[in-house]
Amino acid sequence: MKPKIRFKKATSPFYSELREEVNILLTDEVTKKAERLMIIKFLFYSLTFFLLYANLFNPYISDKNWLVTLNYIALGLTGILLAFNCAHDCVHNTFSKYKKLNRIIYYITFNLQGVNARLWRKRHIASHHVFPNVDGCDADIDDNIFLRLSVHHPKRRIHAYQHLYATLLYCFYTLHWIMIKDFIYVRKKDLANLRNQKHSMMSVAEVILLKLAYFGYMLLLPMLFTEIPVIMIIVSFIVMHVTISLFFVLTLIISHLSLETDFPQADENGYLPYDYYEHQLAVSLDYHPTNSFANWIFGGFNSHAAHHLFPGLPHTVYTIITPAIKRAAARNNFPYHEKSIVDAVASHYQYLKQLSK
């Protein structure tokens, strides 16, 4: 029987010092401003999403194929940004002090993208955030046939070319998630550190019905109530998913899977080499973490160290607290990784190539 995985006992003043500095930085004025910005972002992205969807029924674009495709792409990207900037905070109960409102927003937002909100929340909170980048404990790096994402995963012959074909796989990530991945998770009893998973018939029915609703509003309604050719709707829908898949993967995967990030392994007694806080820094890579525009777009995913150290804070304060994280890490000789987004993407592919050998 394998020992229970646990972190080393913290001996550094890193987090106590950092928390004290963060408390000083987050004055009432700063906190209120961050809360207002969250509401502004929610209104902006949700309103843009619904206007773009309504525009599909605009007779002006029905005979202009390029406008239909462009509208679908913009709609898909806005939906992803709505999830990044609002629903993700709702999952961590940092969007609103009202937990019920958080649940409603994240449930609607994720399911509007075709992704089952309930299944994603369980993986994200109960698996990924517990032990990020730890094999057998993080569902996000679970072993798969096509990509070797950890040095501790078995190497298959196909992996020798993974840095070459990875982009092709990434193109269909969201469609695979919607049509296959969620159903795999429904059937799996064991998923990373999640054991004896049970899904009632009602839960399975919910997954199926919500998928049908997604394809209904994204495909069937435009087919029935517009003059857009059916083939153009289908092509535009696929192009949208290729676009949002690449955007989604290449802005999220780089925050944990790169040459800089670590993949800690427990010793024979189950202890990881770091304490909890050093672990979060060792496995995370930031890109443009103090840039306000990047924060507006990526919803704090670009400030991943801040998110994993302070998941109970809204992402709209990450630009403010990240400099404090850098200083505290330097004082305590803790790792802190930061690159530009271009260099981070390049590092991810170099990492895939390294694991292919």
Coordinates of C-alpha atoms in Angstrom, one line a residue:
M1 CA 0.0 0.0 0.0
K2 CA 1.4 3.4 -1.0
P3 CA 1.9 5.9 1.7
K4 CA -0.3 9.0 1.8
I5 CA 1.3 11.9 -0.1
R6 CA 2.0 15.0 1.9
F7 CA 4.1 18.1 1.9
K8 CA 7.2 18.7 4.0
K9 CA 6.6 20.8 7.1
A10 CA 7.1 24.5 6.4
T11 CA 10.2 25.9 8.0
S12 CA 10.5 29.1 6.1
P13 CA 8.8 32.4 7.1
F14 CA 8.0 32.9 3.4
Y15 CA 4.2 32.6 3.6
S16 CA 3.8 34.4 6.9
E17 CA 5.8 37.3 5.7
L18 CA 4.0 37.3 2.4
R19 CA 0.6 37.2 3.9
E20 CA 1.4 40.1 6.2
E21 CA 2.6 42.2 3.2
V22 CA -0.5 41.2 1.1
N23 CA -2.8 42.2 3.9
I24 CA -1.1 45.7 4.0
L25 CA -1.4 46.0 0.2
L26 CA -5.1 45.0 0.0
T27 CA -6.6 48.1 1.7
D28 CA -10.4 48.5 1.7
E29 CA -10.1 50.9 -1.2
V30 CA -8.0 48.4 -3.3
T31 CA -10.4 45.6 -2.4
K32 CA -13.5 47.5 -3.4
K33 CA -11.9 48.6 -6.6
A34 CA -11.0 44.9 -7.4
E35 CA -14.6 43.9 -6.7
R36 CA -16.0 46.6 -9.0
L37 CA -13.6 45.5 -11.7
M38 CA -14.9 41.9 -11.4
I39 CA -18.4 43.1 -11.9
I40 CA -17.4 45.3 -14.9
K41 CA -15.6 42.3 -16.5
F42 CA -18.6 40.1 -15.9
L43 CA -20.9 42.6 -17.5
F44 CA -18.6 43.3 -20.4
Y45 CA -17.9 39.7 -21.3
S46 CA -21.4 38.3 -20.8
L47 CA -23.0 41.2 -22.7
T48 CA -20.5 40.8 -25.6
F49 CA -21.2 37.0 -25.6
F50 CA -25.0 37.4 -25.9
L51 CA -24.7 40.2 -28.5
L52 CA -22.4 38.0 -30.6
Y53 CA -24.8 35.1 -30.3
A54 CA -27.8 37.4 -31.3
N55 CA -25.8 38.6 -34.3
L56 CA -25.9 35.1 -35.7
F57 CA -29.5 35.8 -36.5
N58 CA -28.8 39.1 -38.2
P59 CA -30.0 38.8 -41.8
Y60 CA -27.1 41.0 -43.0
I61 CA -24.5 38.2 -42.3
S62 CA -26.5 35.2 -43.6
D63 CA -25.0 35.4 -47.1
K64 CA -21.5 36.5 -46.0
N65 CA -19.6 33.3 -45.1
W66 CA -16.6 35.1 -43.8
L67 CA -18.7 37.2 -41.4
V68 CA -20.5 34.1 -40.1
T69 CA -17.1 32.3 -39.4
L70 CA -15.7 35.5 -37.8
N71 CA -18.8 35.8 -35.6
Y72 CA -18.5 32.2 -34.4
I73 CA -14.8 32.7 -33.6
A74 CA -15.5 35.9 -31.7
L75 CA -18.4 34.2 -29.9
G76 CA -16.2 31.2 -28.9
L77 CA -13.3 33.4 -27.7
T78 CA -15.7 35.6 -25.7
G79 CA -17.2 32.5 -24.0
I80 CA -13.7 31.3 -23.0
L81 CA -12.8 34.8 -21.7
L82 CA -16.0 34.9 -19.7
A83 CA -15.0 31.5 -18.1
F84 CA -11.4 32.8 -17.5
N85 CA -12.4 36.1 -15.9
C86 CA -15.7 35.3 -14.1
A87 CA -16.6 31.6 -13.8
H88 CA -13.2 30.5 -12.6
D89 CA -13.4 33.0 -9.8
C90 CA -16.9 31.8 -9.0
V91 CA -15.6 28.2 -8.6
H92 CA -13.2 29.6 -5.9
N93 CA -16.0 31.7 -4.4
T94 CA -14.0 34.9 -5.1
F95 CA -16.4 36.6 -7.5
S96 CA -19.1 37.3 -4.9
K97 CA -19.5 36.9 -1.2
Y98 CA -22.8 35.1 -2.0
K99 CA -21.9 31.4 -2.6
K100 CA -25.2 30.7 -4.3
L101 CA -24.6 33.5 -6.9
N102 CA -21.1 32.1 -7.5
R103 CA -22.6 28.6 -8.1
I104 CA -25.2 29.9 -10.5
I105 CA -22.7 32.0 -12.6
Y106 CA -20.1 29.2 -12.9
Y107 CA -22.7 26.6 -13.6
I108 CA -24.3 28.6 -16.5
T109 CA -21.0 29.9 -17.9
F110 CA -19.3 26.5 -18.1
N111 CA -22.3 24.7 -19.5
L112 CA -22.7 27.4 -22.1
Q113 CA -19.3 26.4 -23.4
G114 CA -20.4 22.8 -23.6
V115 CA -18.2 21.8 -20.6
N116 CA -19.9 20.1 -17.7
A117 CA -19.5 22.6 -14.8
R118 CA -20.0 20.0 -12.0
L119 CA -17.3 17.6 -13.3
W120 CA -14.8 20.4 -14.0
R121 CA -15.2 21.9 -10.5
K122 CA -14.5 18.6 -8.8
R123 CA -11.3 18.0 -10.9
H124 CA -10.1 21.5 -10.4
I125 CA -10.7 22.0 -6.7
A126 CA -10.4 18.4 -5.4
S127 CA -7.5 17.3 -7.7
H128 CA -5.5 20.0 -9.4
H129 CA -5.4 22.5 -6.6
V130 CA -4.5 19.9 -4.0
F131 CA -1.2 18.6 -5.5
P132 CA -0.5 20.4 -8.9
N133 CA 2.0 18.6 -11.1
V134 CA 2.1 15.6 -8.8
D135 CA 1.6 12.3 -10.7
G136 CA -1.4 10.4 -9.5
C137 CA -2.8 13.5 -7.6
D138 CA -3.4 16.0 -10.4
A139 CA -6.0 15.1 -13.0
D140 CA -4.7 17.8 -15.3
I141 CA -1.5 15.7 -16.0
D142 CA -3.1 12.3 -15.9
D143 CA -1.3 9.8 -18.1
N144 CA -2.6 9.6 -21.6
I145 CA -1.7 7.7 -24.7
F146 CA -0.8 10.5 -27.1
L147 CA 1.2 13.0 -24.9
R148 CA 3.8 12.4 -22.3
L149 CA 3.3 15.4 -19.9
S150 CA 5.5 14.3 -17.0
V151 CA 9.0 12.8 -16.8
H152 CA 7.5 10.2 -14.5
H153 CA 5.0 9.0 -17.1
P154 CA 5.9 5.9 -19.2
K155 CA 7.4 6.7 -22.6
R156 CA 5.7 5.2 -25.7
R157 CA 7.0 5.0 -29.2
I158 CA 4.6 7.6 -30.4
H159 CA 5.9 10.1 -27.9
A160 CA 9.1 10.5 -30.0
Y161 CA 7.2 12.9 -32.2
Q162 CA 4.9 14.6 -29.7
H163 CA 6.4 18.0 -30.1
L164 CA 5.6 17.8 -33.8
Y165 CA 2.0 16.6 -33.6
A166 CA 1.0 18.2 -30.3
T167 CA -0.4 21.3 -32.0
L168 CA -2.7 19.2 -34.2
L169 CA -4.1 17.5 -31.0
Y170 CA -4.5 20.8 -29.3
C171 CA -6.7 22.0 -32.2
F172 CA -9.4 19.7 -31.2
Y173 CA -9.0 20.0 -27.4
T174 CA -12.4 21.6 -26.6
L175 CA -14.4 19.4 -29.0
H176 CA -12.7 16.4 -27.4
W177 CA -13.5 17.7 -24.0
I178 CA -17.2 18.3 -24.8
M179 CA -17.8 15.1 -26.8
I180 CA -15.5 12.6 -25.1
K181 CA -13.6 13.7 -22.0
D182 CA -16.6 14.5 -19.8
F183 CA -18.1 11.1 -20.6
I184 CA -14.8 9.4 -19.7
Y185 CA -14.8 11.2 -16.4
V186 CA -18.4 10.1 -15.7
R187 CA -17.4 6.5 -16.2
K188 CA -14.1 6.6 -14.2
K189 CA -14.3 5.5 -10.6
D190 CA -10.7 6.5 -10.0
L191 CA -9.3 9.8 -11.3
A192 CA -5.8 10.9 -10.1
N193 CA -6.3 11.3 -6.4
L194 CA -10.1 11.0 -6.6
R195 CA -11.2 7.5 -5.5
N196 CA -14.5 5.6 -5.7
Q197 CA -16.2 8.2 -7.8
K198 CA -19.9 7.6 -8.2
H199 CA -22.3 9.3 -10.6
S200 CA -26.0 8.8 -10.2
M201 CA -28.3 8.2 -13.2
M202 CA -29.5 11.7 -12.7
S203 CA -26.0 13.1 -12.9
V204 CA -25.3 11.2 -16.1
A205 CA -28.6 12.4 -17.6
E206 CA -27.6 16.0 -16.7
V207 CA -24.4 15.6 -18.6
I208 CA -26.1 14.3 -21.7
L209 CA -29.0 16.9 -21.6
L210 CA -26.6 19.8 -21.2
K211 CA -24.5 18.6 -24.1
L212 CA -27.6 18.4 -26.3
A213 CA -28.6 21.9 -25.1
Y214 CA -25.1 23.2 -26.1
F215 CA -25.3 21.7 -29.7
G216 CA -28.9 22.8 -29.9
Y217 CA -28.2 26.5 -29.3
M218 CA -24.9 26.6 -31.1
L219 CA -25.9 24.6 -34.2
L220 CA -29.6 23.7 -34.4
L221 CA -31.2 27.1 -33.7
P222 CA -29.0 28.9 -36.3
M223 CA -29.9 26.2 -38.8
L224 CA -33.6 26.5 -38.2
F225 CA -33.9 30.3 -37.8
T226 CA -31.4 31.8 -40.2
E227 CA -30.7 31.7 -43.9
I228 CA -27.1 30.7 -43.3
P229 CA -26.3 27.4 -45.2
V230 CA -26.1 24.4 -42.9
I231 CA -22.6 23.5 -44.1
M232 CA -21.4 27.0 -43.4
I233 CA -22.7 26.8 -39.8
I234 CA -20.9 23.5 -39.3
V235 CA -17.7 24.7 -40.8
S236 CA -17.8 27.9 -38.8
F237 CA -18.5 25.9 -35.6
I238 CA -15.5 23.7 -36.2
V239 CA -13.2 26.6 -37.1
M240 CA -14.4 28.3 -33.8
H241 CA -13.4 25.2 -31.8
V242 CA -10.0 25.0 -33.5
T243 CA -9.3 28.7 -32.6
I244 CA -10.5 28.5 -29.0
S245 CA -8.8 25.2 -28.4
L246 CA -5.4 26.7 -29.4
F247 CA -6.1 29.8 -27.3
F248 CA -7.3 27.8 -24.3
V249 CA -4.5 25.2 -24.3
L250 CA -1.6 27.6 -25.1
T251 CA -2.5 30.1 -22.5
L252 CA -3.2 27.5 -19.7
I253 CA -0.9 24.6 -20.3
I254 CA 2.2 26.9 -20.2
S255 CA 1.5 27.9 -16.6
H256 CA 2.4 24.4 -15.4
L257 CA 4.0 22.4 -18.3
S258 CA 7.3 24.0 -19.3
L259 CA 11.0 23.5 -18.9
E260 CA 11.0 25.8 -15.8
T261 CA 8.3 24.1 -13.8
D262 CA 8.9 21.1 -11.6
F263 CA 7.2 17.8 -11.3
P264 CA 7.9 16.8 -7.7
Q265 CA 7.8 13.1 -6.7
A266 CA 7.2 11.8 -3.2
D267 CA 9.8 9.8 -1.4
E268 CA 9.3 6.3 0.1
N269 CA 7.5 7.8 3.1
G270 CA 5.1 9.9 0.9
Y271 CA 6.7 13.2 1.5
L272 CA 7.2 15.7 -1.4
P273 CA 10.5 17.6 -1.6
Y274 CA 8.8 21.0 -0.8
D275 CA 6.5 22.5 1.7
Y276 CA 3.1 23.5 0.4
Y277 CA 4.0 27.1 -0.5
E278 CA 7.3 26.4 -2.1
H279 CA 5.6 23.6 -4.1
Q280 CA 3.1 26.1 -5.6
L281 CA 6.0 28.3 -6.8
A282 CA 8.0 25.4 -8.1
V283 CA 5.2 24.1 -10.3
S284 CA 4.0 27.4 -11.7
L285 CA 5.1 29.7 -14.5
D286 CA 3.9 33.3 -14.8
Y287 CA 3.7 35.4 -17.9
H288 CA 3.2 39.2 -17.8
P289 CA 1.8 38.8 -14.2
T290 CA 1.7 42.5 -13.4
N291 CA 0.4 43.7 -16.7
S292 CA -3.2 45.0 -16.4
F293 CA -4.1 44.2 -20.0
A294 CA -2.9 40.6 -19.6
N295 CA -5.0 40.4 -16.4
W296 CA -8.0 41.7 -18.3
I297 CA -7.6 39.1 -21.0
F298 CA -6.4 36.0 -19.1
G299 CA -8.3 36.5 -15.9
G300 CA -5.3 35.9 -13.7
F301 CA -4.2 32.6 -15.3
N302 CA -1.1 34.5 -16.3
S303 CA -0.4 35.1 -12.6
H304 CA -0.5 31.5 -11.6
A305 CA 1.8 31.7 -8.6
A306 CA -0.6 34.3 -7.0
H307 CA -3.6 32.1 -7.8
H308 CA -2.1 29.0 -6.2
L309 CA -0.8 30.8 -3.2
F310 CA -4.0 32.8 -2.7
P311 CA -6.9 31.0 -4.4
G312 CA -9.3 32.8 -2.0
L313 CA -8.5 36.2 -3.5
P314 CA -10.1 37.5 -6.8
H315 CA -7.8 37.6 -9.8
T316 CA -8.2 41.3 -10.1
V317 CA -5.7 41.8 -7.2
Y318 CA -3.0 39.5 -8.7
T319 CA -1.2 42.4 -10.4
I320 CA -0.9 44.1 -7.0
I321 CA 0.3 41.1 -5.0
T322 CA 2.7 39.5 -7.5
P323 CA 5.6 41.9 -6.8
A324 CA 5.3 41.0 -3.1
I325 CA 5.4 37.3 -4.1
K326 CA 8.6 37.9 -6.1
R327 CA 10.3 39.7 -3.3
A328 CA 9.3 37.1 -0.7
A329 CA 10.5 34.3 -2.9
A330 CA 13.9 36.0 -3.5
R331 CA 14.3 36.7 0.3
N332 CA 13.7 33.0 1.1
N333 CA 15.5 31.5 -1.9
F334 CA 12.3 30.0 -3.2
P335 CA 11.8 29.5 -6.9
Y336 CA 9.8 31.9 -9.0
H337 CA 9.3 31.5 -12.7
E338 CA 8.4 34.2 -15.2
K339 CA 8.6 34.6 -18.9
S340 CA 6.9 36.4 -21.8
I341 CA 3.9 34.5 -23.2
V342 CA 5.9 33.9 -26.4
D343 CA 8.9 32.5 -24.5
A344 CA 6.5 30.5 -22.3
V345 CA 4.9 28.8 -25.3
A346 CA 8.3 28.1 -26.8
S347 CA 9.4 26.6 -23.4
H348 CA 6.3 24.3 -23.5
Y349 CA 7.2 22.9 -26.9
Q350 CA 10.9 22.5 -25.8
Y351 CA 9.6 20.6 -22.7
L352 CA 7.5 18.3 -25.0
K353 CA 10.6 17.7 -27.1
Q354 CA 12.7 16.9 -24.0
L355 CA 10.2 14.3 -22.8
S356 CA 10.1 12.8 -26.3
K357 CA 13.7 11.5 -26.0

